[in-house]
PDB file of C-alpha atoms in Angstrom:
ATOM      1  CA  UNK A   1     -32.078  64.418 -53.566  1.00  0.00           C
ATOM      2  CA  UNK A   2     -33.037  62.623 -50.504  1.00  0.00           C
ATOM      3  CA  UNK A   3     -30.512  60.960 -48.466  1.00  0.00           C
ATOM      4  CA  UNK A   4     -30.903  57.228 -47.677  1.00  0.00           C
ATOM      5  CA  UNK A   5     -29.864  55.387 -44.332  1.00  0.00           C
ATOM      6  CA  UNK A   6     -26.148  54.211 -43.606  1.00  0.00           C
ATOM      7  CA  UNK A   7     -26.346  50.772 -44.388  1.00  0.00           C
ATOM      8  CA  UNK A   8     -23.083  49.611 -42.032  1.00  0.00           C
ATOM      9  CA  UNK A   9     -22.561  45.941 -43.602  1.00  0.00           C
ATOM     10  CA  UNK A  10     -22.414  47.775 -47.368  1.00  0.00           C
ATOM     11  CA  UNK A  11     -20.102  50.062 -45.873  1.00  0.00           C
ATOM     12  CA  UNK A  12     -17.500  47.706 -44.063  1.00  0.00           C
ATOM     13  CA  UNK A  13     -17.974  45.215 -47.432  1.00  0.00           C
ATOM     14  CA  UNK A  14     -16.652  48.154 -49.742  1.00  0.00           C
ATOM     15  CA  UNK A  15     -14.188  49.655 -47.505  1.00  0.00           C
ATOM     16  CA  UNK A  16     -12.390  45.913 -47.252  1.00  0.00           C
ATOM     17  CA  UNK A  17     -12.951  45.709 -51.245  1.00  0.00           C
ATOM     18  CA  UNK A  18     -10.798  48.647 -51.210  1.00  0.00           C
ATOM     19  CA  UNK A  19      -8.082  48.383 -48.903  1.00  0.00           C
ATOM     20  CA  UNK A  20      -7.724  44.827 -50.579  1.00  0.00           C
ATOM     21  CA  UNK A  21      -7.237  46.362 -54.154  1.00  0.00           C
ATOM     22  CA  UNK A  22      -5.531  49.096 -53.324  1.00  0.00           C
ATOM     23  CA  UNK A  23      -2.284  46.970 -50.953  1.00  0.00           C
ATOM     24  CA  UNK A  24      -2.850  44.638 -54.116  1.00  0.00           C
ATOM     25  CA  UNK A  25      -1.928  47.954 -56.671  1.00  0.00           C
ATOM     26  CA  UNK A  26       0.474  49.336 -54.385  1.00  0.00           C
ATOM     27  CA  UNK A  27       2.112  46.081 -54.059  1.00  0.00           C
ATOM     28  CA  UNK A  28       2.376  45.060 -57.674  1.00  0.00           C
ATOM     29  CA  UNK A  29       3.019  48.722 -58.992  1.00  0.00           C
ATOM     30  CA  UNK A  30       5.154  50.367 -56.853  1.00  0.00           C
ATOM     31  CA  UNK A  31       8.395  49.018 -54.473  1.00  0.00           C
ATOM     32  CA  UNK A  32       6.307  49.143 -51.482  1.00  0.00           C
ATOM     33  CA  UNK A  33       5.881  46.034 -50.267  1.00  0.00           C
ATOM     34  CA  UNK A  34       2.894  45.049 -47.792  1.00  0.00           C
ATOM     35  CA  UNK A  35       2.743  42.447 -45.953  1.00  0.00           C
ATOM     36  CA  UNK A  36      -1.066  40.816 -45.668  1.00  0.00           C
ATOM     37  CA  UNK A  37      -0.513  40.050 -41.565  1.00  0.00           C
ATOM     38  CA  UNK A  38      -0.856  43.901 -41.888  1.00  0.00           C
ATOM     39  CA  UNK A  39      -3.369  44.890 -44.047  1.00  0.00           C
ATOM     40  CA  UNK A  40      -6.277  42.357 -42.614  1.00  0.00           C
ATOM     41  CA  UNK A  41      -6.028  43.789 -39.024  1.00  0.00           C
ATOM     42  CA  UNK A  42      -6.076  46.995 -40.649  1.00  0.00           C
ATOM     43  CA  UNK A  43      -9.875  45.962 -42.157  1.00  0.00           C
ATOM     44  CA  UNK A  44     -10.756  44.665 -39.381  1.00  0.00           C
ATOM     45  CA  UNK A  45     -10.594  47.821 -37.001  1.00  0.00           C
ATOM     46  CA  UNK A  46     -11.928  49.597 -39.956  1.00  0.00           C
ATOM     47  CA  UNK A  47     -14.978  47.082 -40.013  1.00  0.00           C
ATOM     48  CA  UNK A  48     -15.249  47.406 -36.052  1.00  0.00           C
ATOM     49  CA  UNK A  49     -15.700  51.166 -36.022  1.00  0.00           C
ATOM     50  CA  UNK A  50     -17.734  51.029 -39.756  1.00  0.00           C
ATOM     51  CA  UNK A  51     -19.951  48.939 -37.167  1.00  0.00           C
ATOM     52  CA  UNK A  52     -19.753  50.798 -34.153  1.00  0.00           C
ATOM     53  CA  UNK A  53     -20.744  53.804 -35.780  1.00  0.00           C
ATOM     54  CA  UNK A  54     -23.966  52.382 -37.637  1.00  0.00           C
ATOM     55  CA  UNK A  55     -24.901  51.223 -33.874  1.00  0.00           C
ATOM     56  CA  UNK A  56     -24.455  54.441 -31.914  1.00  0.00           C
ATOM     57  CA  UNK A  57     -25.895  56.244 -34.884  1.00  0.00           C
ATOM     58  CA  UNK A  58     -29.402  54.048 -34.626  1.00  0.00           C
ATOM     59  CA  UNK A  59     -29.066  54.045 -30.991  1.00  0.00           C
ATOM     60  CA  UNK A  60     -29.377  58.066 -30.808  1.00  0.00           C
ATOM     61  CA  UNK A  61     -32.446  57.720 -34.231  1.00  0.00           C
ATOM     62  CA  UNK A  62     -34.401  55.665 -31.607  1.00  0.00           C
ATOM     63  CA  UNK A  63     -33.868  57.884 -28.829  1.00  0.00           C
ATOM     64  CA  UNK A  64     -35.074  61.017 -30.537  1.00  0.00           C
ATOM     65  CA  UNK A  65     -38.226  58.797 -32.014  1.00  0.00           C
ATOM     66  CA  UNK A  66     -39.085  57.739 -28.046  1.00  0.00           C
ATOM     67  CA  UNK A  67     -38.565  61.449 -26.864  1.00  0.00           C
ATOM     68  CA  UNK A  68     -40.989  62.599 -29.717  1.00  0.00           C
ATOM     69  CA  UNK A  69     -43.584  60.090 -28.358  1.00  0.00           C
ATOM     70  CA  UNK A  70     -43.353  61.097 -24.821  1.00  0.00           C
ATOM     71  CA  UNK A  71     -44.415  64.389 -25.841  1.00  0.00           C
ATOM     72  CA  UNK A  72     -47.250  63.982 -27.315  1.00  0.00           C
TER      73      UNK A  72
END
């Protein structure tokens, strides 16, 4: 199987999907209670480095692609 790129925005969409439905199951299944000024700070750092990484990660692709052309 050949591996596809990292696409960063599908990433940071699905990871919020999740840590919204799974503070919403926690919270309505279980006695923990979260409290939503938490949880969407939470995302957002989770977004931020989601993003980061996608950018340092092309960054380094188009550095090896530039050395490659310098060589030949």
């Amino acid at each position: 199987m050949r591996s596809h790129e990292l696409d960063p925005w599908s990433l940071v969409s699905g990871v919020g999907f999740l840590c919204v439905a799974g503070s919403y199951l926690l919270t309505h299944t279980t006695s923990v209670h979260l409290h939503w000024l938490l949880v969407v700070p939470a995302a957002l750092i989770v977004a931020g480095v989601a993003i980061f990484g996608g950018v340092i990660s092309r960054m380094r692709r188009s550095a090896e692609v530039d050395d490659d052309r310098r060589v030949v």
